[in-house]
Coordinates of C-alpha atoms and ligand atoms in Angstrom, one line a residue:
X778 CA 50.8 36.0 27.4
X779 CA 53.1 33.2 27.2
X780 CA 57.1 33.4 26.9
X781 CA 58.7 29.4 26.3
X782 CA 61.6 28.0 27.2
X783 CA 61.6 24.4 24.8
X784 CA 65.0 24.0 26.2
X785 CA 63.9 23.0 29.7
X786 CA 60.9 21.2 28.8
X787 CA 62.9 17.6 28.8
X788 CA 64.2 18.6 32.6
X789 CA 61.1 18.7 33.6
X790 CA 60.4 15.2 34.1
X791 CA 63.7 14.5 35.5
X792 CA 63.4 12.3 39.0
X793 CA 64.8 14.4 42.0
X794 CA 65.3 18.1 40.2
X795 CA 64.5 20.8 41.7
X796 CA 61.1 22.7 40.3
X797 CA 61.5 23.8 37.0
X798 CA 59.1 26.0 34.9
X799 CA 59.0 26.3 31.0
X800 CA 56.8 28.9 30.3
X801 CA 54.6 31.4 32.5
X802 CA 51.3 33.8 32.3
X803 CA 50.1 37.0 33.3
X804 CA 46.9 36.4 35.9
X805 CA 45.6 38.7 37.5
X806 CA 48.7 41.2 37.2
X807 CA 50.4 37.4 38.8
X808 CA 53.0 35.9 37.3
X809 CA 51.7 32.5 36.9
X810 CA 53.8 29.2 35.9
X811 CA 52.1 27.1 33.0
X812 CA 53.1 23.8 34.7
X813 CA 49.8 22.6 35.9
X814 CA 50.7 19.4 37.3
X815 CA 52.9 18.6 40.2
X816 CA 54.3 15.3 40.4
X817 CA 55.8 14.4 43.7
X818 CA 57.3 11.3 45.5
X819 CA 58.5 10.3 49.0
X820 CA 61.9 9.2 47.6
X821 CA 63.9 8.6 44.6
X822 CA 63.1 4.6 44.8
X823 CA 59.3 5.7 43.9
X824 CA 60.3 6.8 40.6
X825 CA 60.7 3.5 38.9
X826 CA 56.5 3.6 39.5
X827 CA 56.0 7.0 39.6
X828 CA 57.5 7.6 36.0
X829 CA 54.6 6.0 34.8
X830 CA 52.7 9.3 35.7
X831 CA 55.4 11.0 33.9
X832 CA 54.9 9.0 31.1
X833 CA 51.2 10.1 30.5
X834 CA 52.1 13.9 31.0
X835 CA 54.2 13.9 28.6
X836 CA 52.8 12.3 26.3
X837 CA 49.5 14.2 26.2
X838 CA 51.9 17.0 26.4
X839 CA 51.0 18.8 29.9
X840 CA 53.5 20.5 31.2
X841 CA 54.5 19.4 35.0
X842 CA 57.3 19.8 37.4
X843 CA 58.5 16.6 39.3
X844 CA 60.6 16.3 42.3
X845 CA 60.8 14.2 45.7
X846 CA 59.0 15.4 48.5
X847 CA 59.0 13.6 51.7
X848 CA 56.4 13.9 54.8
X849 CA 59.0 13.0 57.2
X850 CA 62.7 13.6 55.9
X851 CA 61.2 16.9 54.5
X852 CA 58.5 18.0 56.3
X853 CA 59.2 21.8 56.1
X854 CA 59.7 21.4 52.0
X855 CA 56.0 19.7 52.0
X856 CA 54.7 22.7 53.7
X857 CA 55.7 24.7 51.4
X858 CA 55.4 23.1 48.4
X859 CA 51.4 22.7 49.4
X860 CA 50.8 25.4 50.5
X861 CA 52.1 27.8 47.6
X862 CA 51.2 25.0 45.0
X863 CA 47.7 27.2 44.2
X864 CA 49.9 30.4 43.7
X865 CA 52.1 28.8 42.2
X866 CA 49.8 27.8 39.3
X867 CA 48.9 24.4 39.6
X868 CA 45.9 22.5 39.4
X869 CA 46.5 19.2 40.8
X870 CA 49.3 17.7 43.2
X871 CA 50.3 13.4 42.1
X872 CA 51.8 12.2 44.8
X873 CA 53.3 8.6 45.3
X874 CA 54.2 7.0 48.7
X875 CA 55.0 3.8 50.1
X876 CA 54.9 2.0 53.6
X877 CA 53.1 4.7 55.7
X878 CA 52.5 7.2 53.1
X879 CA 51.5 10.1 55.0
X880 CA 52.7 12.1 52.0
X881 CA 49.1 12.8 50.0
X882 CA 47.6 12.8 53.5
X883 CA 50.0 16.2 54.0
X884 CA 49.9 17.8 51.5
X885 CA 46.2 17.6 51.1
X886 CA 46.2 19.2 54.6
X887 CA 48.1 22.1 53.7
X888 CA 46.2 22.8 49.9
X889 CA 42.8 22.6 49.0
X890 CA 43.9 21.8 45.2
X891 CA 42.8 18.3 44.3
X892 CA 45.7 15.9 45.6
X893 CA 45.7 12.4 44.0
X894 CA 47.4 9.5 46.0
X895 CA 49.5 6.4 44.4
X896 CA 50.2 3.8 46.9
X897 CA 53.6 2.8 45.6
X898 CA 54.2 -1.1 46.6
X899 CA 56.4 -1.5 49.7
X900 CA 59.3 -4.0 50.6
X901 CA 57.3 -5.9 53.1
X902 CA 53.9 -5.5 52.7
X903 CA 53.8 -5.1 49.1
X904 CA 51.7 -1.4 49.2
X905 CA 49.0 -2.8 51.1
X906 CA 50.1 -0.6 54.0
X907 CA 50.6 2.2 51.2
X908 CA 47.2 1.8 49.6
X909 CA 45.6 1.7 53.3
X910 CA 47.4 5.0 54.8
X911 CA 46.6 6.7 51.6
X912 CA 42.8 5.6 51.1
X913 CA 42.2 5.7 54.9
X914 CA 41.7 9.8 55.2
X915 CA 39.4 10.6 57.5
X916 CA 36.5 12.8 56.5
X917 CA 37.0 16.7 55.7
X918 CA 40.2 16.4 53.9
X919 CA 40.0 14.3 50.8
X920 CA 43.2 12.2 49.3
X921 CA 41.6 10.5 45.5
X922 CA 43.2 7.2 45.3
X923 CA 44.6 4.8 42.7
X924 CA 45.7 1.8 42.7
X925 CA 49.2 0.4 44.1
X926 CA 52.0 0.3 41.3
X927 CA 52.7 1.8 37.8
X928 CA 48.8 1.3 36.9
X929 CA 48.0 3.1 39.9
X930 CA 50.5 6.2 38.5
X931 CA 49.4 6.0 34.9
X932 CA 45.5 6.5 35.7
X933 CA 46.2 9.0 38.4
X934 CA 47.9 11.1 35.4
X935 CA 45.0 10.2 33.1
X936 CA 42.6 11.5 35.7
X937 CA 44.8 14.6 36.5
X938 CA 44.4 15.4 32.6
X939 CA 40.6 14.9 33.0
X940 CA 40.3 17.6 35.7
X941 CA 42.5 19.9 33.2
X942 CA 40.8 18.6 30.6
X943 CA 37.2 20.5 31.8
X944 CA 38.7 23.6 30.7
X945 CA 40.9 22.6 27.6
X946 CA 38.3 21.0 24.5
X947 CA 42.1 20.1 22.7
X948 CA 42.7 18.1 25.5
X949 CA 39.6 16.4 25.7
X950 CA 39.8 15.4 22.0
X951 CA 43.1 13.9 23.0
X952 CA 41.7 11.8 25.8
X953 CA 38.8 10.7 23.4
X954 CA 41.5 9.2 21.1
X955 CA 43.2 7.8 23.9
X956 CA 40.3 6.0 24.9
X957 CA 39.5 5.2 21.3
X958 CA 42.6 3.5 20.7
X959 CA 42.2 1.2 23.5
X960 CA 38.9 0.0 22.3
X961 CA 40.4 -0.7 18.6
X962 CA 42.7 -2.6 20.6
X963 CA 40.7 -4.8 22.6
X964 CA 38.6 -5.3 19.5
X965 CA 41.3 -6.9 17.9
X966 CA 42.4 -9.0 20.3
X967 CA 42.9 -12.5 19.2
X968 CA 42.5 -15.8 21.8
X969 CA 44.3 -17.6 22.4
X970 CA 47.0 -14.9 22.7
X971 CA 50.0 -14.9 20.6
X972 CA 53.2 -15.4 22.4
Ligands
RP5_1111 C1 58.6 6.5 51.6 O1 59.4 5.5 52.0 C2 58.9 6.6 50.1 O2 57.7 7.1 49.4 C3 59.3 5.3 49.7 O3 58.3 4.6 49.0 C4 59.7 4.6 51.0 C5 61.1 4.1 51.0 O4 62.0 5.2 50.8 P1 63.5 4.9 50.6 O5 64.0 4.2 51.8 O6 63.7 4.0 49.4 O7 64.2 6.2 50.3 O8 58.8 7.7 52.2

């Protein structure tokens, strides 16, 4: 049993709002939130990369909720945003982070939903420090990691569909023509390059 709310569906991918929900289902007498991704970021300044996760959610049309969580500024918020993200509905956390990026490491300490890590490039260091702190879990409490910068947040969406994709064959059709279009493409690519 669904109930929609189209009007909200655009504020979901809004950098910096607070959780928003657009539709919800009966689970186990639960009342269970059909946003299945959680998109989260240390700061505001992460969004120019981490938009590029928001980008692929919304264009394969998963519903997801996106707001900045911080390990340190907002340490009680990532508690409980981790640890009610199951019961809440979700399926996977994205989360983006730059310089020491503690916050997939956190979150994935406090959820046992699959967390996947964007090292988001830093001032100094360029997200070398952000790709290490992220990657560099130690073993029990796994953080999947992509790669630093917008690439990094596109394929972490793309492989966030994946995981929903097991259980959705309309989704998987989708991803086939993703992947489909980018082989036409390369097919057709032409060197030299036109400028
Ligand atoms: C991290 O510190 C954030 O993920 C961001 O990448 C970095 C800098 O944050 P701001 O100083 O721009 O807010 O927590």
């Amino acid at each position: 049993m669904y109930r929609h709310f189209p009007d909200t569906a655009n504020a979901l991918w809004q950098p910096g709002g607070t959780v928003v929900e657009c539709a919800f289902s009966l689970k186990s007498g639960q009342l269970m939130s059909a946003v299945k991704v959680g998109l989260v970021m240390g700061s505001n300044s992460d969004w120019e990369v981490m938009q590029a996760a928001a980008e692929q959610l919304q264009h394969f049309g998963v519903a997801f909720e996106a707001r900045v969580v911080s390990a340190h500024r907002t340490p009680d918020l990532l508690f409980d945003y981790a640890s009610t993200a199951r019961e809440r509905g979700l399926s996977c956390i994205i989360a983006g982070a730059g310089g020491a990026a503690h916050l997939p490491g956190m979150l994935a300490a406090k959820t046992t939903l699959p967390v996947l890590g964007v090292p988001v490039p830093s001032r100094h260091l360029q997200g070398l420090d952000s790709l290490l702190s992220i990657v560099q879990m130690p073993k029990g409490v796994p953080v999947a990691t992509f790669a630093i910068g917008s690439a990094g947040a596109a394929n972490a969406a793309l492989y966030a569909i994946s995981l929903l994709a097991l259980a959705d064959t309309e989704l998987a059709e989708k991803l086939d023509k993703f992947r489909a279009a980018q082989t036409a493409m390369a097919l057709n690519m032409e060197l030299p390059p036109r400028s």
